[in-house]
N, CA, C and O of each residue as an XYZ file, in Angstrom:
636
protein
N     -50.130     40.073    -50.440
C     -50.550     40.105    -51.907
C     -49.875     38.775    -51.957
O     -50.672     37.901    -52.299
N     -48.431     38.246    -51.685
C     -47.979     36.681    -51.609
C     -48.799     35.667    -51.535
O     -48.778     34.763    -52.371
N     -49.825     35.703    -50.271
C     -50.478     34.721    -49.679
C     -51.757     34.481    -51.291
O     -52.237     33.443    -51.744
N     -51.875     35.486    -51.605
C     -52.812     35.324    -52.201
C     -52.402     35.189    -53.662
O     -53.312     34.976    -54.462
N     -50.876     35.306    -54.219
C     -50.849     34.854    -55.285
C     -50.601     33.214    -54.856
O     -51.118     32.258    -55.434
N     -49.841     33.162    -53.899
C     -49.698     31.518    -53.433
C     -50.661     30.880    -54.062
O     -50.513     30.271    -55.121
N     -52.142     31.042    -53.162
C     -53.232     30.207    -52.778
C     -53.628     30.242    -54.444
O     -53.946     29.106    -54.795
N     -53.698     31.226    -55.567
C     -54.652     30.928    -56.706
C     -53.270     30.421    -57.416
O     -53.555     30.739    -58.571
N     -51.788     29.769    -57.520
C     -51.326     29.020    -57.820
C     -51.058     27.996    -57.762
O     -50.514     27.418    -58.704
N     -51.437     27.253    -56.297
C     -52.047     26.046    -55.687
C     -53.146     25.946    -56.904
O     -52.984     25.444    -58.016
N     -54.312     26.576    -56.356
C     -55.031     25.909    -56.547
C     -55.253     25.973    -58.142
O     -56.102     25.162    -58.510
N     -54.676     26.766    -59.199
C     -54.267     26.251    -60.650
C     -53.988     24.892    -61.150
O     -54.464     24.260    -62.093
N     -52.759     24.507    -59.943
C     -51.845     23.209    -59.764
C     -52.849     21.864    -59.596
O     -52.784     20.742    -60.098
N     -53.474     22.269    -58.988
C     -54.698     21.660    -58.755
C     -55.890     21.170    -59.374
O     -56.349     20.029    -59.320
N     -56.383     22.287    -60.036
C     -57.320     22.038    -61.188
C     -57.765     20.658    -61.911
O     -57.026     20.052    -62.687
N     -58.897     20.297    -61.602
C     -58.972     18.498    -62.613
C     -60.676     18.412    -62.815
O     -61.560     18.020    -62.054
N     -60.714     19.077    -64.483
C     -62.226     18.419    -64.724
C     -62.715     16.826    -64.868
O     -61.889     15.940    -65.087
N     -64.039     16.572    -64.733
C     -63.317     15.384    -65.678
C     -65.039     15.453    -66.490
O     -66.040     16.145    -66.305
N     -64.665     14.314    -67.447
C     -65.780     14.396    -68.193
C     -66.309     13.011    -68.897
O     -65.592     12.550    -69.786
N     -67.406     12.383    -68.587
C     -67.883     11.018    -68.749
C     -67.795     10.865    -70.432
O     -68.122     11.714    -71.261
N     -67.344      9.744    -70.630
C     -67.863      9.548    -72.134
C     -68.491      8.527    -72.977
O     -68.532      8.671    -74.199
N     -68.982      7.505    -72.386
C     -69.639      6.725    -72.412
C     -70.592      5.641    -71.063
O     -70.141      5.122    -70.042
N     -71.632      5.633    -71.479
C     -72.377      4.934    -70.129
C     -72.131      3.661    -71.104
O     -71.999      3.519    -72.319
N     -72.138      2.573    -69.666
C     -72.012      1.013    -70.155
C     -72.813      0.203    -69.243
O     -72.904      0.219    -68.016
N     -73.409     -0.556    -70.200
C     -74.285     -1.640    -69.629
C     -74.343     -3.081    -69.821
O     -74.012     -3.178    -71.003
N     -74.608     -4.532    -69.299
C     -74.736     -5.293    -69.796
C     -75.688     -6.054    -68.940
O     -76.092     -5.756    -67.816
N     -76.113     -7.587    -70.027
C     -76.562     -8.114    -69.630
C     -76.663     -9.268    -68.000
O     -77.397    -10.256    -68.024
N     -76.098     -9.032    -67.142
C     -75.697     -9.985    -66.674
C     -75.585     -9.117    -64.788
O     -75.897     -9.490    -63.657
N     -74.979     -7.879    -65.371
C     -74.655     -6.937    -63.935
C     -75.861     -5.840    -63.471
O     -75.565     -5.113    -64.420
N     -76.491     -5.419    -63.102
C     -78.562     -5.218    -62.686
C     -77.847     -2.881    -63.123
O     -78.456     -1.989    -63.715
N     -76.202     -2.866    -62.331
C     -75.695     -1.998    -62.247
C     -74.862     -0.809    -63.712
O     -74.370     -1.355    -64.700
N     -74.860     -0.253    -63.662
C     -74.213      0.874    -64.899
C     -72.223      1.140    -64.691
O     -71.510      1.033    -63.694
N     -72.021      1.368    -65.593
C     -71.042      1.821    -65.342
C     -70.354      3.613    -66.424
O     -70.950      4.063    -67.402
N     -69.435      4.049    -65.994
C     -68.972      5.278    -67.244
C     -67.577      5.196    -67.128
O     -66.795      5.018    -66.194
N     -67.476      5.388    -68.431
C     -66.069      5.194    -68.638
C     -65.816      7.355    -69.193
O     -66.423      8.084    -69.977
N     -65.119      7.480    -68.638
C     -64.473      9.289    -68.209
C     -63.196      9.776    -68.412
O     -62.324      8.924    -68.581
N     -62.915     10.799    -68.434
C     -61.158     11.146    -68.095
C     -61.390     12.103    -67.365
O     -62.402     12.786    -67.211
N     -59.923     12.140    -66.696
C     -60.149     13.717    -66.040
C     -58.891     14.229    -67.027
O     -57.970     13.615    -67.565
N     -59.375     15.965    -67.009
C     -58.644     16.571    -67.848
C     -57.497     17.426    -67.002
O     -57.774     17.195    -65.825
N     -56.612     18.098    -67.033
C     -55.821     19.712    -66.593
C     -56.345     20.704    -67.145
O     -57.128     20.737    -68.094
N     -55.639     22.025    -66.172
C     -56.419     22.818    -67.198
C     -55.811     23.124    -68.653
O     -55.506     24.312    -68.765
N     -55.702     22.786    -69.150
C     -55.051     22.471    -70.966
C     -56.220     21.341    -71.327
O     -56.179     20.709    -72.383
N     -56.923     21.218    -70.660
C     -58.021     20.017    -71.005
C     -57.293     19.158    -72.087
O     -57.588     19.139    -73.282
N     -56.237     18.409    -71.445
C     -55.451     17.459    -72.063
C     -55.618     16.933    -71.201
O     -55.643     17.414    -70.068
N     -55.881     15.072    -71.696
C     -56.075     13.737    -70.909
C     -55.199     13.546    -69.377
O     -54.228     12.848    -69.671
N     -55.159     13.788    -68.276
C     -54.494     13.723    -66.676
C     -54.703     11.723    -67.211
O     -54.088     11.129    -68.097
N     -55.365     11.388    -66.626
C     -56.106      9.968    -66.325
C     -57.591     10.012    -66.636
O     -58.442     10.893    -66.509
N     -57.623      8.285    -67.258
C     -59.218      7.809    -67.273
C     -59.928      7.221    -65.708
O     -59.558      7.468    -64.560
N     -60.847      6.533    -66.103
C     -61.749      6.291    -64.894
C     -62.477      5.682    -65.079
O     -63.244      6.259    -65.850
N     -62.821      4.725    -64.849
C     -64.376      3.854    -64.224
C     -64.742      3.914    -63.024
O     -64.172      3.513    -62.009
N     -66.099      4.631    -63.218
C     -67.031      4.441    -61.974
C     -68.229      3.725    -62.061
O     -69.053      3.917    -62.956
N     -68.364      2.849    -61.101
C     -69.110      2.021    -61.459
C     -70.704      2.732    -60.309
O     -70.671      3.608    -59.445
N     -72.271      1.644    -60.961
C     -73.397      2.659    -60.303
C     -74.270      1.540    -60.240
O     -74.542      0.761    -61.154
N     -74.843      1.541    -58.610
C     -75.985      0.585    -58.594
C     -77.209      1.320    -58.189
O     -77.078      2.067    -57.220
N     -78.353      1.248    -58.742
C     -79.637      2.400    -58.415
C     -79.230      3.531    -58.333
O     -79.561      4.286    -57.419
N     -78.257      3.917    -59.493
C     -77.938      5.746    -59.261
C     -77.579      5.720    -58.215
O     -78.375      6.359    -57.528
N     -76.465      5.170    -57.402
C     -75.881      5.482    -56.621
C     -74.183      4.830    -56.962
O     -73.836      3.729    -57.390
N     -73.427      5.968    -56.586
C     -71.948      5.352    -56.691
C     -71.151      4.004    -56.161
O     -71.016      4.277    -54.969
N     -70.711      3.063    -56.304
C     -70.534      2.219    -55.750
C     -68.761      1.859    -55.642
O     -68.054      1.172    -54.904
N     -68.541      2.790    -56.874
C     -66.749      2.483    -57.046
C     -65.980      3.207    -57.587
O     -66.492      3.244    -58.706
N     -64.642      4.166    -57.670
C     -64.354      4.647    -58.434
C     -62.673      4.087    -58.871
O     -61.703      4.140    -58.115
N     -62.679      3.679    -59.965
C     -61.300      3.808    -60.597
C     -60.601      4.335    -62.007
O     -61.000      4.398    -63.170
N     -58.783      4.842    -61.025
C     -58.317      5.587    -62.095
C     -57.204      4.401    -62.507
O     -56.825      3.335    -62.021
N     -56.870      5.311    -63.831
C     -56.223      5.090    -64.308
C     -54.994      5.629    -65.059
O     -55.074      6.816    -65.375
N     -53.900      4.991    -65.395
C     -53.224      5.982    -65.758
C     -53.591      6.057    -67.486
O     -54.209      5.294    -68.228
N     -52.659      7.785    -67.777
C     -53.062      8.088    -69.366
C     -52.176      6.832    -70.399
O     -52.523      6.955    -71.573
N     -51.994      6.632    -70.361
C     -51.144      5.654    -70.708
C     -51.360      4.713    -70.793
O     -50.699      4.034    -70.007
N     -52.204      4.010    -71.567
C     -53.211      2.841    -71.993
C     -52.483      1.521    -72.525
O     -52.986      0.420    -72.295
N     -50.827      1.702    -73.519
C     -50.200      1.024    -73.962
C     -50.086      0.035    -73.383
O     -50.459      0.079    -72.210
N     -49.451     -1.493    -73.982
C     -48.851     -2.018    -73.748
C     -49.578     -3.526    -72.845
O     -49.314     -4.589    -73.406
N     -50.290     -3.616    -71.760
C     -51.739     -4.282    -71.654
C     -52.992     -3.900    -71.234
O     -53.940     -4.659    -71.030
N     -52.969     -2.495    -71.088
C     -54.022     -1.305    -71.462
C     -54.151     -1.161    -70.111
O     -53.457     -1.403    -69.124
N     -55.594     -0.543    -70.412
C     -56.605     -0.205    -68.764
C     -57.766     -0.960    -68.593
O     -58.722     -0.941    -69.369
N     -57.643     -1.900    -67.149
C     -58.920     -3.512    -67.373
C     -59.985     -2.299    -67.076
O     -59.584     -1.486    -66.243
N     -61.433     -2.029    -67.700
C     -62.568     -1.313    -67.216
C     -63.207     -2.361    -67.214
O     -64.385     -2.004    -67.248
N     -63.148     -3.806    -67.189
C     -64.193     -4.459    -66.473
C     -63.283     -6.232    -66.450
O     -62.533     -6.848    -67.208
N     -63.918     -6.458    -65.123
C     -62.847     -7.381    -64.627
C     -64.078     -8.504    -63.535
O     -64.859     -8.037    -62.706
N     -63.955     -9.686    -63.793
C     -65.246    -10.396    -63.494
C     -64.285    -11.844    -62.710
O     -63.588    -12.582    -63.407
N     -64.449    -12.044    -61.035
C     -63.992    -12.643    -60.412
C     -62.059    -12.436    -60.681
O     -61.673    -11.442    -60.066
N     -61.182    -12.989    -61.258
C     -59.686    -13.062    -61.358
C     -59.807    -12.324    -63.253
O     -58.804    -11.837    -63.776
N     -60.967    -12.382    -63.890
C     -60.482    -12.331    -65.169
C     -61.256    -11.114    -65.963
O     -62.361    -10.586    -65.840
N     -60.148    -10.932    -66.824
C     -59.725     -9.598    -67.598
C     -60.791     -9.344    -68.028
O     -60.588     -9.863    -69.125
N     -62.241     -8.809    -68.138
C     -63.458     -9.611    -69.143
C     -62.944     -8.015    -70.611
O     -62.813     -8.332    -71.793
N     -62.782     -6.748    -70.222
C     -62.278     -5.554    -70.989
C     -61.497     -4.876    -70.802
O     -61.207     -4.684    -69.621
N     -60.748     -4.160    -71.853
C     -59.554     -3.652    -71.822
C     -59.723     -2.848    -72.567
O     -60.596     -2.974    -73.426
N     -58.513     -1.155    -72.437
C     -59.006     -0.233    -73.820
C     -56.895     -0.367    -73.460
O     -56.211     -0.182    -72.454
N     -56.540     -0.820    -75.071
C     -55.244     -0.793    -74.883
C     -55.011      0.583    -76.385
O     -55.777      0.571    -77.348
N     -53.888      1.585    -76.263
C     -53.640      1.929    -77.230
C     -52.394      1.894    -77.470
O     -51.976      1.020    -76.711
N     -51.283      2.419    -78.227
C     -50.348      1.976    -78.916
C     -49.730      3.775    -79.009
O     -48.732      4.391    -78.635
N     -51.095      4.097    -79.789
C     -51.062      5.782    -80.818
C     -51.814      6.947    -79.876
O     -52.300      7.967    -80.364
N     -51.826      6.708    -78.805
C     -52.878      7.678    -77.922
C     -52.318      8.569    -77.414
O     -51.484      8.157    -76.608
N     -52.392     10.177    -77.529
C     -51.864     11.612    -77.705
C     -52.968     12.219    -76.544
O     -54.176     12.341    -76.745
N     -52.294     12.548    -75.358
C     -53.458     13.487    -74.612
C     -54.082     14.427    -74.307
O     -54.900     14.829    -73.479
N     -53.122     14.917    -75.778
C     -53.480     16.756    -76.317
C     -54.466     15.804    -77.591
O     -55.611     16.232    -77.738
N     -54.239     15.110    -78.091
C     -55.060     14.885    -79.346
C     -56.231     13.529    -79.385
O     -57.091     13.443    -80.262
N     -56.105     12.765    -78.531
C     -56.723     11.550    -78.958
C     -55.924     10.498    -79.674
O     -54.736     10.234    -79.854
N     -56.576     10.230    -79.855
C     -56.364      8.639    -80.982
C     -56.996      7.216    -80.776
O     -57.720      7.080    -79.790
N     -56.772      6.024    -81.697
C     -57.034      5.280    -81.800
C     -57.195      4.432    -80.559
O     -56.327      3.781    -79.978
N     -58.176      4.535    -80.336
C     -58.288      2.864    -78.908
C     -58.527      1.636    -79.001
O     -59.748      1.484    -79.011
N     -57.936      0.580    -79.081
C     -58.755     -0.670    -79.173
C     -59.764     -0.954    -78.125
O     -59.621     -0.384    -77.043
N     -60.564     -1.596    -78.263
C     -61.503     -2.635    -76.814
C     -61.550     -3.811    -77.274
O     -62.167     -4.382    -78.174
N     -60.239     -4.280    -75.944
C     -60.176     -6.259    -76.359
C     -61.044     -6.260    -75.054
O     -60.927     -5.580    -74.034
N     -61.985     -7.267    -75.410
C     -62.793     -7.921    -74.625
C     -62.626     -9.593    -75.131
O     -62.179     -9.999    -76.204
N     -63.419    -10.806    -73.358
C     -62.839    -11.766    -73.705
C     -64.208    -12.092    -74.412
O     -65.209    -11.434    -74.126
N     -64.252    -13.266    -75.475
C     -65.138    -13.734    -75.835
C     -65.512    -14.424    -75.398
O     -66.651    -14.391    -74.932
N     -64.338    -15.886    -75.301
C     -64.734    -16.999    -74.729
C     -64.070    -17.569    -74.058
O     -62.998    -18.031    -74.449
N     -64.723    -17.761    -72.295
C     -63.696    -17.661    -71.731
C     -63.278    -18.918    -71.172
O     -62.476    -19.007    -70.243
N     -63.872    -19.959    -71.790
C     -63.810    -21.673    -71.726
C     -62.173    -21.300    -72.940
O     -61.079    -21.349    -72.378
N     -62.197    -21.036    -74.162
C     -61.150    -20.873    -74.717
C     -60.135    -20.475    -74.708
O     -59.123    -21.107    -75.011
N     -60.214    -18.963    -74.241
C     -59.526    -17.991    -73.718
C     -59.395    -17.037    -75.559
O     -58.363    -16.671    -76.120
N     -60.402    -16.940    -75.897
C     -60.513    -16.066    -77.404
C     -61.045    -14.895    -76.948
O     -62.034    -14.716    -76.237
N     -60.157    -13.990    -77.513
C     -60.051    -12.648    -77.583
C     -60.677    -11.370    -79.103
O     -60.116    -11.328    -80.197
N     -61.555    -10.745    -78.822
C     -61.910    -10.009    -79.891
C     -61.370     -8.811    -78.909
O     -60.871     -8.599    -77.804
N     -62.090     -7.829    -80.788
C     -61.513     -6.466    -80.386
C     -62.136     -5.289    -81.049
O     -61.790     -5.667    -82.168
N     -62.746     -4.213    -81.286
C     -63.369     -3.390    -82.342
C     -62.603     -1.826    -81.524
O     -62.259     -1.385    -80.427
N     -62.667     -1.510    -82.823
C     -61.652     -0.042    -82.791
C     -62.796      0.980    -82.546
O     -63.978      0.882    -82.875
N     -62.020      2.204    -81.746
C     -62.669      3.506    -81.971
C     -61.590      4.581    -81.547
O     -60.430      4.584    -81.134
N     -62.093      5.044    -81.709
C     -61.774      6.957    -81.821
C     -62.174      7.657    -80.872
O     -63.303      7.869    -80.430
N     -60.787      8.140    -80.470
C     -61.321      9.449    -78.872
C     -60.490     10.461    -79.816
O     -59.319     10.437    -80.195
N     -61.719     11.501    -80.083
C     -61.065     13.036    -80.391
C     -61.440     13.831    -80.056
O     -62.670     13.832    -80.020
N     -60.562     15.371    -79.453
C     -60.686     16.230    -79.361
C     -61.135     17.154    -80.413
O     -60.461     17.211    -81.442
N     -62.172     17.876    -80.293
C     -62.942     19.083    -81.187
C     -62.741     20.415    -80.368
O     -63.645     20.905    -79.691
N     -61.385     21.002    -80.495
C     -61.358     22.053    -79.394
C     -61.402     21.423    -78.163
O     -60.968     20.305    -77.885
N     -61.897     22.136    -77.523
C     -61.682     21.278    -76.142
C     -63.111     20.682    -75.435
O     -63.622     20.988    -74.358
N     -63.461     19.910    -76.256
C     -64.264     18.959    -76.074
C     -64.264     17.461    -76.725
O     -64.337     17.148    -77.913
N     -64.162     16.652    -75.586
C     -63.933     15.334    -75.714
C     -64.980     14.143    -76.010
O     -65.978     13.772    -75.392
N     -64.391     13.706    -77.145
C     -65.617     12.189    -77.800
C     -64.781     11.013    -78.342
O     -63.649     10.718    -78.724
N     -65.738     10.630    -78.189
C     -65.263      8.862    -78.948
C     -66.158      8.477    -80.071
O     -67.373      8.617    -79.932
N     -65.669      8.014    -81.147
C     -66.156      8.160    -82.091
C     -66.169      6.167    -82.746
O     -65.455      5.240    -82.365
N     -67.178      6.175    -83.704
C     -67.218      4.846    -84.473
C     -67.876      4.838    -85.472
O     -69.103      4.928    -85.479
N     -66.925      4.695    -86.789
C     -67.338      4.855    -87.916
C     -67.799      6.144    -88.136
O     -68.978      6.035    -88.470
N     -67.402      7.542    -88.115
C     -68.321      8.558    -88.032
C     -69.086      8.887    -87.129
O     -69.310     10.093    -87.229
N     -69.753      8.317    -86.059
C     -70.779      8.627    -84.897
C     -70.468      8.451    -83.731
O     -69.844      7.478    -83.309
N     -70.888      9.416    -83.064
C     -70.625      9.695    -81.540
C     -70.980      8.370    -80.921
O     -72.073      7.829    -81.091
N     -70.283      8.017    -80.404
C     -71.200      7.154    -78.856
C     -70.657      7.153    -78.090
O     -69.446      7.195    -77.875
N     -72.256      7.060    -77.045
C     -72.493      8.080    -75.583
C     -72.744      6.754    -74.850
O     -72.897      6.710    -73.629
N     -72.784      5.529    -75.757
C     -73.793      4.237    -74.623
C     -72.967      2.810    -75.500
O     -72.903      2.774    -76.729
N     -72.463      1.852    -74.711
C     -71.976      1.109    -74.768
C     -72.953     -0.091    -74.231
O     -73.460      0.154    -73.136
N     -73.374     -1.615    -74.947
C     -74.019     -2.536    -74.135
C     -73.217     -3.979    -74.464
O     -73.107     -4.489    -75.578
N     -72.746     -4.441    -73.336
C     -71.841     -5.618    -73.347
C     -73.292     -6.767    -73.708
O     -74.285     -6.825    -72.982
N     -73.089     -7.626    -75.025
C     -74.332     -8.818    -75.181
C     -73.269     -9.819    -74.265
O     -72.096     -9.714    -73.908
N     -74.241    -10.743    -74.108
C     -73.839    -11.910    -73.526
C     -73.574    -13.061    -74.103
O     -74.593    -13.452    -74.673
N     -72.456    -13.992    -74.267
C     -72.110    -14.850    -75.132
C     -72.608    -15.918    -73.858
O     -72.067    -15.789    -72.759
N     -73.618    -16.925    -74.057
C     -74.323    -17.729    -73.425
C     -74.443    -18.936    -74.113
O     -74.571    -19.107    -75.326
N     -74.381    -19.856    -73.103
C     -74.173    -21.715    -73.682
C     -74.966    -22.304    -72.627
O     -75.038    -22.044    -71.426
N     -75.694    -23.379    -73.547
C     -76.699    -24.172    -72.454
C     -75.658    -24.480    -71.591
O     -74.481    -24.420    -71.945
N     -75.997    -24.785    -70.550
C     -75.819    -25.824    -69.228
C     -74.151    -24.645    -68.229
O     -73.848    -24.525    -67.042
N     -73.643    -24.154    -69.319
C     -72.508    -23.171    -68.569
C     -72.873    -21.911    -68.184
O     -72.466    -21.385    -67.149
N     -73.795    -21.281    -69.146
C     -74.181    -20.142    -68.447
C     -73.004    -18.912    -69.635
O     -72.582    -19.282    -70.731
N     -72.725    -17.551    -69.037
C     -72.116    -16.587    -69.306
C     -70.719    -16.770    -69.661
O     -69.949    -16.500    -68.740
N     -70.199    -17.143    -70.710
C     -69.069    -17.522    -70.959
C     -67.669    -16.209    -71.545
O     -66.448    -16.243    -71.695
N     -68.711    -15.240    -71.706
C     -67.717    -14.507    -72.402
C     -68.332    -12.933    -72.751
O     -68.620    -12.362    -71.698
N     -68.511    -12.382    -73.555
C     -69.275    -11.369    -74.094
C     -69.357    -11.677    -76.207
O     -68.505    -12.004    -77.032
N     -70.367    -11.451    -76.265
C     -70.429    -12.268    -77.781
C     -70.552    -10.885    -79.141
O     -70.458    -10.951    -80.366
N     -70.740     -9.996    -78.414
C     -70.738     -8.143    -79.252
C     -71.071     -7.203    -78.461
O     -72.286     -7.260    -78.273
N     -70.475     -6.160    -77.768
C     -70.261     -4.809    -78.237
C     -71.050     -3.690    -78.562
O     -70.550     -2.825    -79.281
N     -72.102     -3.578    -78.186
C     -73.374     -2.639    -79.475
C     -73.392     -1.433    -78.669
O     -73.772     -1.174    -77.527
N     -72.734     -0.610    -79.852
C     -72.126      0.966    -79.953
C     -73.317      1.852    -80.309
O     -74.044      1.559    -81.258
N     -73.514      2.892    -79.586
C     -75.250      4.318    -80.061
C     -74.926      5.709    -79.144
O     -75.693      6.670    -79.189
């Protein structure tokens, strides 16, 4: 009986559910990415993750701390440049909060732009909301210049 209780206790400690929040695409790379959260047994956020796919097959998965204050979590990187980051100084792992999506608009001038979204928890369901609408897909529009090609992200379309 003690072994069974120990096993159940151990399984409960290792419980982790995942929830995909966003499907992300862009005009440069053929693959897709998914932003998600890993949840504990109370459905509180343990961590964020980014999964990268090519032709439907998982290529990589990176985990990030639930604390995205300061510099934040790099969602998309190209070479040595951080292209998209998530930052929040007001994020609660139990209730959610405001997330600032910072993106490289112009890599030549190093111009950074941002959009604000809300990570919400309704009962035990998590979602991302922008202007009262639930967002499940994000598409990064390229900022292209003649001769130079892509120099950053012109806009982030959310639907």
